[in-house]
Tab-separated table of C-alpha atoms and ligand atoms in Angstrom:
chain	number	residue	atom	x	y	z
A	1	MET	CA	53.587	66.558	68.076
A	2	GLN	CA	54.783	65.108	71.376
A	3	ALA	CA	58.515	65.768	71.666
A	4	VAL	CA	60.547	62.599	72.130
A	5	ASP	CA	64.254	62.707	72.806
A	6	SER	CA	65.691	61.847	69.417
A	7	LEU	CA	68.869	63.752	70.101
A	8	MET	CA	72.105	61.806	70.289
A	9	PHE	CA	73.306	61.660	73.869
A	10	ILE	CA	76.316	63.902	74.409
A	11	THR	CA	75.638	65.408	77.821
A	12	GLN	CA	73.163	65.375	80.678
A	13	ARG	CA	70.757	68.275	80.186
A	14	PRO	CA	68.248	69.601	82.716
A	15	ASP	CA	64.633	68.841	81.871
A	16	LEU	CA	63.931	72.330	80.540
A	17	THR	CA	63.230	73.675	77.064
A	18	PHE	CA	63.947	77.306	76.392
A	19	VAL	CA	61.676	79.040	73.940
A	20	ARG	CA	62.530	82.736	74.158
A	21	GLY	CA	65.317	85.038	75.280
A	22	GLU	CA	65.765	88.749	75.801
A	23	GLY	CA	68.964	90.396	77.034
A	24	SER	CA	70.112	88.581	80.160
A	25	TRP	CA	66.906	86.587	80.468
A	26	LEU	CA	65.760	83.222	79.123
A	27	TYR	CA	62.201	81.888	79.262
A	28	ASP	CA	61.201	78.239	79.311
A	29	ARG	CA	58.029	76.622	77.966
A	30	ALA	CA	56.222	77.293	81.226
A	31	GLY	CA	57.071	81.001	80.923
A	32	ASP	CA	59.523	80.957	83.844
A	33	ALA	CA	62.372	83.476	83.585
A	34	TYR	CA	66.024	82.453	84.112
A	35	LEU	CA	68.870	84.900	84.608
A	36	ASP	CA	71.539	83.820	82.145
A	37	PHE	CA	75.203	84.225	83.149
A	38	VAL	CA	76.277	81.495	80.727
A	39	GLN	CA	75.051	83.226	77.549
A	40	GLY	CA	75.701	80.348	75.208
A	41	TRP	CA	79.165	79.822	76.783
A	42	ALA	CA	80.381	83.426	76.444
A	43	VAL	CA	78.808	83.688	72.999
A	44	ASN	CA	75.886	86.114	73.185
A	45	ALA	CA	78.001	89.259	73.463
A	46	LEU	CA	74.927	91.513	73.334
A	47	GLY	CA	72.599	89.187	75.243
A	48	HIS	CA	69.658	87.271	73.811
A	49	THR	CA	67.957	88.380	70.587
A	50	PRO	CA	69.219	91.997	70.524
A	51	ALA	CA	67.445	94.302	68.057
A	52	LEU	CA	70.753	95.021	66.330
A	53	MET	CA	71.209	91.345	65.403
A	54	ARG	CA	67.581	90.846	64.428
A	55	GLU	CA	67.810	93.840	62.127
A	56	ALA	CA	71.119	92.729	60.604
A	57	LEU	CA	69.695	89.241	59.991
A	58	ALA	CA	66.465	90.537	58.496
A	59	ALA	CA	68.179	93.107	56.274
A	60	GLN	CA	70.726	90.620	54.947
A	61	ALA	CA	68.086	87.905	54.512
A	62	THR	CA	66.224	90.096	52.038
A	63	GLN	CA	69.421	90.666	50.034
A	64	LEU	CA	71.490	87.508	49.901
A	65	ILE	CA	71.684	84.468	52.173
A	66	ASN	CA	74.351	82.350	50.555
A	67	VAL	CA	76.778	82.273	47.664
A	68	SER	CA	79.670	79.914	47.158
A	69	PRO	CA	82.811	80.869	49.076
A	70	ALA	CA	84.412	80.804	45.629
A	71	TYR	CA	82.881	84.281	45.121
A	72	TYR	CA	83.152	87.523	47.063
A	73	ASN	CA	80.127	88.874	48.890
A	74	GLU	CA	79.776	92.300	50.466
A	75	PRO	CA	79.401	91.500	54.200
A	76	MET	CA	82.364	89.099	54.014
A	77	ARG	CA	84.626	91.804	52.584
A	78	ARG	CA	83.334	94.526	54.877
A	79	PHE	CA	83.712	92.405	58.011
A	80	ALA	CA	87.182	91.142	57.063
A	81	ALA	CA	88.326	94.753	56.618
A	82	ARG	CA	86.885	95.685	60.032
A	83	LEU	CA	88.631	92.779	61.813
A	84	ALA	CA	91.923	93.480	60.046
A	85	ALA	CA	91.776	97.145	61.085
A	86	LEU	CA	90.898	96.277	64.698
A	87	SER	CA	93.524	93.558	65.127
A	88	GLY	CA	96.390	94.827	62.993
A	89	LEU	CA	96.513	91.408	61.293
A	90	GLU	CA	96.091	91.821	57.574
A	91	ARG	CA	94.340	88.595	56.499
A	92	VAL	CA	91.060	87.014	57.590
A	93	PHE	CA	89.483	83.616	56.882
A	94	PHE	CA	85.945	83.027	58.159
A	95	ALA	CA	84.933	79.724	59.733
A	96	ASN	CA	81.803	78.335	61.388
A	97	SER	CA	83.115	77.295	64.808
A	98	GLY	CA	86.047	77.918	67.087
A	99	ALA	CA	87.423	74.429	66.554
A	100	GLU	CA	87.337	74.939	62.793
A	101	ALA	CA	89.191	78.258	63.128
A	102	ASN	CA	91.818	76.514	65.286
A	103	GLU	CA	92.125	73.658	62.781
A	104	GLY	CA	92.824	76.353	60.215
A	105	ALA	CA	95.423	77.952	62.510
A	106	ILE	CA	97.182	74.601	62.977
A	107	LYS	CA	97.179	73.985	59.215
A	108	LEU	CA	98.429	77.496	58.510
A	109	ALA	CA	101.263	77.194	61.046
A	110	ARG	CA	102.275	73.822	59.552
A	111	LYS	CA	102.150	75.233	56.027
A	112	TRP	CA	104.298	78.178	57.122
A	113	GLY	CA	106.755	75.756	58.762
A	114	ALA	CA	106.888	73.678	55.598
A	115	ARG	CA	107.649	76.721	53.497
A	116	GLU	CA	109.686	78.969	55.762
A	117	ARG	CA	111.329	76.690	58.356
A	118	GLY	CA	112.532	73.626	56.518
A	119	GLY	CA	109.466	71.450	57.096
A	120	ALA	CA	108.955	72.343	60.773
A	121	HIS	CA	105.524	71.141	61.870
A	122	GLU	CA	105.490	70.804	65.676
A	123	ILE	CA	103.378	73.150	67.765
A	124	VAL	CA	104.148	73.850	71.416
A	125	VAL	CA	100.916	73.834	73.462
A	126	PHE	CA	100.098	74.094	77.172
A	127	GLU	CA	98.807	71.920	79.961
A	128	ASP	CA	95.083	72.393	80.595
A	129	ALA	CA	94.594	74.102	77.209
A	130	PHE	CA	91.272	73.834	75.421
A	131	HIS	CA	91.218	74.374	71.672
A	132	GLY	CA	88.104	72.484	70.548
A	133	ARG	CA	86.626	69.070	69.828
A	134	THR	CA	87.876	68.094	66.376
A	135	LEU	CA	90.675	65.505	66.354
A	136	ALA	CA	93.514	67.980	65.813
A	137	THR	CA	92.160	70.512	68.313
A	138	MET	CA	91.570	67.765	70.900
A	139	SER	CA	95.155	66.667	70.300
A	140	ALA	CA	96.317	70.246	70.889
A	141	SER	CA	94.231	70.482	74.073
A	142	GLY	CA	95.495	69.416	77.477
A	143	LYS	CA	92.142	68.727	79.053
A	144	ALA	CA	92.193	66.173	81.857
A	145	GLY	CA	90.528	62.924	80.808
A	146	TRP	CA	91.150	63.451	77.102
A	147	GLU	CA	94.629	61.855	77.057
A	148	ARG	CA	93.392	58.460	75.919
A	149	LEU	CA	90.192	59.477	74.160
A	150	PHE	CA	89.706	58.815	70.410
A	151	GLU	CA	93.175	57.402	69.966
A	152	PRO	CA	95.327	57.674	67.968
A	153	LYS	CA	95.597	61.447	68.310
A	154	VAL	CA	97.006	63.797	65.703
A	155	PRO	CA	100.783	63.898	66.322
A	156	GLY	CA	102.952	67.020	66.369
A	157	PHE	CA	101.938	68.732	69.614
A	158	VAL	CA	104.490	69.220	72.406
A	159	ARG	CA	102.931	70.082	75.758
A	160	VAL	CA	104.564	72.282	78.396
A	161	PRO	CA	103.460	73.730	81.764
A	162	ARG	CA	101.772	77.118	81.951
A	163	ASP	CA	103.927	80.229	82.488
A	164	SER	CA	107.272	78.399	82.158
A	165	LEU	CA	109.381	80.248	79.631
A	166	ASP	CA	112.245	77.807	80.189
A	167	ALA	CA	110.013	74.879	79.290
A	168	VAL	CA	108.904	76.652	76.095
A	169	ARG	CA	112.502	77.463	75.211
A	170	ARG	CA	113.510	73.816	75.714
A	171	ALA	CA	110.534	72.590	73.690
A	172	ILE	CA	111.293	74.766	70.657
A	173	GLY	CA	113.619	73.056	68.206
A	174	PRO	CA	114.228	72.872	64.477
A	175	ARG	CA	110.930	70.980	64.004
A	176	THR	CA	108.851	73.667	65.781
A	177	CYS	CA	106.714	75.986	63.687
A	178	ALA	CA	104.597	77.675	66.377
A	179	VAL	CA	103.544	78.137	69.997
A	180	MET	CA	99.770	78.132	70.556
A	181	LEU	CA	97.840	79.246	73.653
A	182	GLU	CA	94.767	80.952	75.089
A	183	PRO	CA	95.801	84.141	76.968
A	184	ILE	CA	93.261	83.119	79.629
A	185	GLN	CA	92.469	79.407	79.773
A	186	GLY	CA	88.686	79.557	79.962
A	187	GLU	CA	87.688	75.898	80.130
A	188	ALA	CA	90.520	75.231	82.609
A	189	GLY	CA	88.647	77.500	85.038
A	190	VAL	CA	89.508	81.019	83.793
A	191	VAL	CA	93.241	80.749	84.449
A	192	PRO	CA	95.204	83.688	83.026
A	193	PHE	CA	98.773	83.431	81.782
A	194	GLN	CA	101.010	85.957	83.537
A	195	ASP	CA	101.370	89.249	81.660
A	196	THR	CA	105.167	89.098	81.881
A	197	PHE	CA	105.148	85.539	80.549
A	198	LEU	CA	103.076	86.602	77.539
A	199	ARG	CA	105.439	89.485	76.763
A	200	GLN	CA	108.502	87.265	77.139
A	201	LEU	CA	106.871	84.567	75.026
A	202	ARG	CA	106.294	87.107	72.254
A	203	GLU	CA	109.975	88.043	72.425
A	204	LEU	CA	111.127	84.421	72.534
A	205	THR	CA	109.038	83.302	69.551
A	206	ARG	CA	110.368	86.256	67.570
A	207	GLU	CA	113.951	85.509	68.604
A	208	LEU	CA	113.680	81.808	67.720
A	209	GLY	CA	111.766	82.446	64.504
A	210	VAL	CA	108.529	80.584	65.225
A	211	LEU	CA	104.935	81.817	65.037
A	212	LEU	CA	102.841	82.872	68.010
A	213	VAL	CA	99.249	81.651	67.721
A	214	LEU	CA	96.687	83.069	70.143
A	215	ASP	CA	93.348	81.311	70.579
A	216	GLU	CA	91.056	84.169	71.626
A	217	ILE	CA	87.864	82.273	70.915
A	218	GLN	CA	86.700	82.840	74.478
A	219	THR	CA	88.653	86.002	75.375
A	220	GLY	CA	88.255	87.954	72.112
A	221	ILE	CA	85.639	90.500	70.992
A	222	GLY	CA	85.477	92.532	74.170
A	223	ARG	CA	85.062	89.750	76.715
A	224	THR	CA	88.008	90.950	78.840
A	225	GLY	CA	87.313	94.693	78.484
A	226	ARG	CA	89.558	95.130	75.437
A	227	MET	CA	88.648	94.058	71.911
A	228	PHE	CA	91.383	91.394	72.132
A	229	CYS	CA	92.924	90.145	75.375
A	230	TYR	CA	96.464	90.525	73.963
A	231	GLU	CA	95.989	94.310	74.017
A	232	HIS	CA	96.200	94.235	77.833
A	233	VAL	CA	99.843	93.175	77.597
A	234	GLY	CA	100.831	95.137	74.501
A	235	ILE	CA	101.683	92.243	72.202
A	236	ARG	CA	100.299	91.033	68.878
A	237	PRO	CA	100.262	87.410	67.682
A	238	ASP	CA	101.133	86.216	64.169
A	239	ILE	CA	97.962	84.128	64.028
A	240	LEU	CA	94.738	84.773	65.954
A	241	THR	CA	91.541	82.770	66.217
A	242	LEU	CA	88.169	84.215	67.160
A	243	GLY	CA	84.788	82.568	67.702
A	244	LYS	CA	81.960	82.644	70.219
A	245	GLY	CA	81.233	86.391	70.717
A	246	ILE	CA	82.226	87.305	67.166
A	247	GLY	CA	78.770	86.329	65.889
A	248	GLY	CA	76.873	87.293	69.044
A	249	GLY	CA	75.113	83.912	68.846
A	250	VAL	CA	75.170	82.908	65.177
A	251	PRO	CA	77.691	80.262	64.133
A	252	LEU	CA	80.712	82.281	63.084
A	253	ALA	CA	84.457	82.211	63.764
A	254	ALA	CA	87.566	83.648	62.181
A	255	LEU	CA	91.220	82.879	61.588
A	256	LEU	CA	93.402	85.972	61.259
A	257	ALA	CA	97.053	86.145	60.284
A	258	SER	CA	99.736	88.630	59.466
A	259	GLU	CA	100.589	89.005	55.789
A	260	ARG	CA	103.848	87.119	56.425
A	261	ALA	CA	102.036	84.141	57.949
A	262	SER	CA	99.232	84.019	55.341
A	263	VAL	CA	100.730	81.281	53.230
A	264	PHE	CA	97.787	79.155	52.087
A	265	GLN	CA	97.741	78.419	48.377
A	266	ALA	CA	94.621	77.828	46.313
A	267	GLY	CA	92.733	74.738	47.419
A	268	GLU	CA	94.452	74.291	50.772
A	269	GLN	CA	91.760	75.868	52.932
A	270	GLY	CA	88.023	76.384	52.495
A	271	GLY	CA	84.557	75.087	53.304
A	272	THR	CA	80.997	75.405	52.063
A	273	PHE	CA	79.745	78.019	54.509
A	274	ASN	CA	82.949	80.002	55.032
A	275	GLY	CA	82.281	83.725	54.714
A	276	ASN	CA	78.540	83.149	54.359
A	277	PRO	CA	76.931	86.612	53.901
A	278	LEU	CA	74.120	86.063	56.418
A	279	MET	CA	76.567	85.212	59.215
A	280	THR	CA	79.224	87.785	58.325
A	281	ALA	CA	76.588	90.552	58.112
A	282	VAL	CA	75.548	89.742	61.677
A	283	GLY	CA	79.155	89.452	62.882
A	284	ASP	CA	79.971	92.818	61.334
A	285	ALA	CA	77.057	94.466	63.152
A	286	VAL	CA	77.973	92.840	66.486
A	287	VAL	CA	81.649	93.786	66.315
A	288	ALA	CA	80.793	97.342	65.203
A	289	GLU	CA	78.688	97.647	68.360
A	290	VAL	CA	81.450	96.264	70.610
A	291	ALA	CA	83.896	98.706	68.959
A	292	ARG	CA	81.544	101.649	69.528
A	293	PRO	CA	83.183	104.334	71.728
A	294	GLY	CA	82.414	103.690	75.392
A	295	PHE	CA	81.238	100.081	75.001
A	296	LEU	CA	84.474	98.413	76.124
A	297	ALA	CA	84.983	100.892	78.971
A	298	GLN	CA	81.574	99.787	80.258
A	299	VAL	CA	82.575	96.106	80.007
A	300	ALA	CA	85.760	96.835	81.983
A	301	GLU	CA	83.844	98.790	84.641
A	302	ASN	CA	81.168	96.151	85.053
A	303	GLY	CA	83.864	93.473	85.133
A	304	THR	CA	85.629	95.260	87.972
A	305	TYR	CA	82.319	95.683	89.768
A	306	LEU	CA	81.361	92.007	89.401
A	307	ALA	CA	84.839	90.916	90.554
A	308	GLU	CA	84.630	93.176	93.644
A	309	ARG	CA	81.179	91.871	94.519
A	310	LEU	CA	82.321	88.270	94.072
A	311	ARG	CA	85.358	88.963	96.283
A	312	ALA	CA	83.094	90.347	98.998
A	313	LEU	CA	80.893	87.253	98.764
A	314	SER	CA	83.954	85.018	98.852
A	315	ALA	CA	85.284	86.747	101.983
A	316	LYS	CA	81.942	86.456	103.741
A	317	ARG	CA	81.492	82.771	102.905
A	318	SER	CA	85.169	81.781	103.252
A	319	LEU	CA	85.368	80.762	99.603
A	320	GLY	CA	88.469	81.117	97.418
A	321	GLU	CA	90.072	83.261	94.762
A	322	VAL	CA	88.226	85.386	92.200
A	323	ARG	CA	90.156	85.571	88.925
A	324	GLY	CA	89.839	86.576	85.290
A	325	ARG	CA	89.498	89.789	83.344
A	326	GLY	CA	86.552	91.916	82.295
A	327	LEU	CA	83.405	89.824	82.148
A	328	LEU	CA	85.169	86.463	82.138
A	329	LEU	CA	85.499	85.624	85.815
A	330	ALA	CA	85.760	82.585	88.047
A	331	LEU	CA	85.136	82.056	91.745
A	332	GLU	CA	86.939	79.261	93.567
A	333	LEU	CA	84.638	77.414	95.940
A	334	GLY	CA	87.347	75.746	98.005
A	335	ARG	CA	85.620	72.375	97.707
A	336	PRO	CA	84.523	70.321	94.669
A	337	ARG	CA	80.891	71.387	94.853
A	338	GLY	CA	80.594	73.255	91.530
A	339	ALA	CA	78.046	70.869	90.007
A	340	GLU	CA	75.917	71.009	93.159
A	341	VAL	CA	75.956	74.828	93.217
A	342	VAL	CA	75.097	74.977	89.502
A	343	GLN	CA	72.102	72.690	90.201
A	344	ARG	CA	70.948	74.800	93.159
A	345	ALA	CA	71.403	77.959	91.103
A	346	LEU	CA	69.216	76.429	88.393
A	347	GLU	CA	66.550	75.839	91.042
A	348	ALA	CA	66.893	79.559	91.897
A	349	ARG	CA	66.507	80.232	88.128
A	350	LEU	CA	70.065	81.341	87.617
A	351	LEU	CA	72.274	79.865	84.888
A	352	ILE	CA	75.964	79.666	85.765
A	353	ASN	CA	78.624	77.162	84.856
A	354	SER	CA	81.279	75.130	86.623
A	355	PRO	CA	84.183	74.413	84.245
A	356	ARG	CA	86.138	72.678	87.032
A	357	ALA	CA	84.799	70.768	90.022
A	358	ALA	CA	85.693	73.485	92.555
A	359	CYS	CA	84.997	76.647	90.597
A	360	LEU	CA	82.177	78.665	89.074
A	361	ARG	CA	82.484	80.714	85.878
A	362	PHE	CA	80.622	83.933	85.086
A	363	MET	CA	80.306	85.061	81.465
A	364	PRO	CA	77.271	87.330	81.210
A	365	ALA	CA	76.269	89.415	78.207
A	366	LEU	CA	78.788	92.214	77.699
A	367	ASN	CA	75.953	94.718	78.143
A	368	VAL	CA	74.745	93.204	81.429
A	369	THR	CA	73.426	95.825	83.870
A	370	ARG	CA	74.394	96.478	87.521
A	371	ASP	CA	70.882	95.464	88.556
A	372	GLU	CA	71.294	92.140	86.789
A	373	ILE	CA	74.661	91.624	88.499
A	374	GLU	CA	73.004	92.293	91.874
A	375	GLU	CA	70.151	89.924	91.018
A	376	MET	CA	72.676	87.255	90.038
A	377	LEU	CA	74.474	87.674	93.384
A	378	ALA	CA	71.226	87.391	95.322
A	379	ARG	CA	70.365	84.124	93.534
A	380	LEU	CA	73.930	82.855	93.917
A	381	ARG	CA	73.858	83.535	97.658
A	382	SER	CA	70.733	81.463	97.998
A	383	ALA	CA	72.265	78.674	95.893
A	384	LEU	CA	75.378	78.640	98.082
B	1	PLP	N1	89.077	77.538	71.938
B	1	PLP	C1	88.642	78.033	73.105
B	1	PLP	C2	89.571	78.859	73.935
B	1	PLP	C3	87.341	77.771	73.540
B	1	PLP	O1	86.919	78.249	74.723
B	1	PLP	C4	86.487	76.996	72.721
B	1	PLP	C5	85.118	76.675	73.168
B	1	PLP	O2	84.809	76.659	74.338
B	1	PLP	C6	86.974	76.524	71.503
B	1	PLP	C7	88.276	76.815	71.143
B	1	PLP	C8	86.123	75.701	70.589
B	1	PLP	O3	85.143	76.483	69.980
B	1	PLP	P1	83.849	75.795	69.350
B	1	PLP	O4	83.101	75.151	70.468
B	1	PLP	O5	83.100	76.934	68.710
B	1	PLP	O6	84.324	74.809	68.350
């Protein structure tokens, strides 16, 4: 059948249809190979169609694909135990997307505030934050251009500037239940919070008796060279959200919380596909691989290598800063030509992304090779 575009318009897509993927490579209908440094927006932790995921899917598909979330299933229990052990947070709720996990985090923080802090419901959030595209998560986000979109927004979010502990302190009052942030703001252009700020924020939230919620949907599951980005600074949140890389490409996300913050009562949280055995079996296999001894050290090494190579390119071409951690990196271009470079890179069969007009973002598979990094740089040079 001749394909017509019956898809609802949500974004301008290039006139390409991908039919196959393997590792860092994607193939279109014509059989042309594209080097993929987008990887589903930092999702395909192990690259395209890894054997480990195919095997986990096939094995689980012969056993059990779906039961109601009203019942236990084996992969759901196994994977929850693995995440709890890795994070030090005792309770896990599975969701289907990052935004849904964040909605759950917002609800959980509000419920905790209702129960433990006299009805406190406000959440302190940050400028330029990105927490998703549902109404509450858009309301929590500080993305430019969203201020007046889909009004009225969900109330109860107080926005402060990045890295200002004073502003957070001033914003926290008797109605505050939590502070919520991404340790590195990915969609804002890979902008990290300062390590000292994160440590002081952990102290402050403890001192003032409010919850710390970390959105590690982009930074979690090895992306920054540690399983969770908060490990770099030696803190632990009360509530944590994971998505993207947690399923390696299947729709899966998670909301984790300490025992103290796990205050949902029966009927307050749920959803048809939550904890689905097919998805959790795959997530469990992916995270087991990322947790394998040596895997994260390799991510950190390749991250350092990619950053050094990008810095050399930047120096040579008089571009700007290279920032980020592990394999979540951005290169400032100095001028708002991100979209143009992305288009030229596409012509050179390289997929990269420009989250802000003057910067490029690199989020390859966590098992990307040095040769692939070199090939990416060669194509990027020609695109520049
Ligand atoms: N939070 C962060 C930090 C993200 O980067 C994203 C997606 O880019 C989301 C939340 C939303 O996740 P999803 O698109 O799976 O709903």
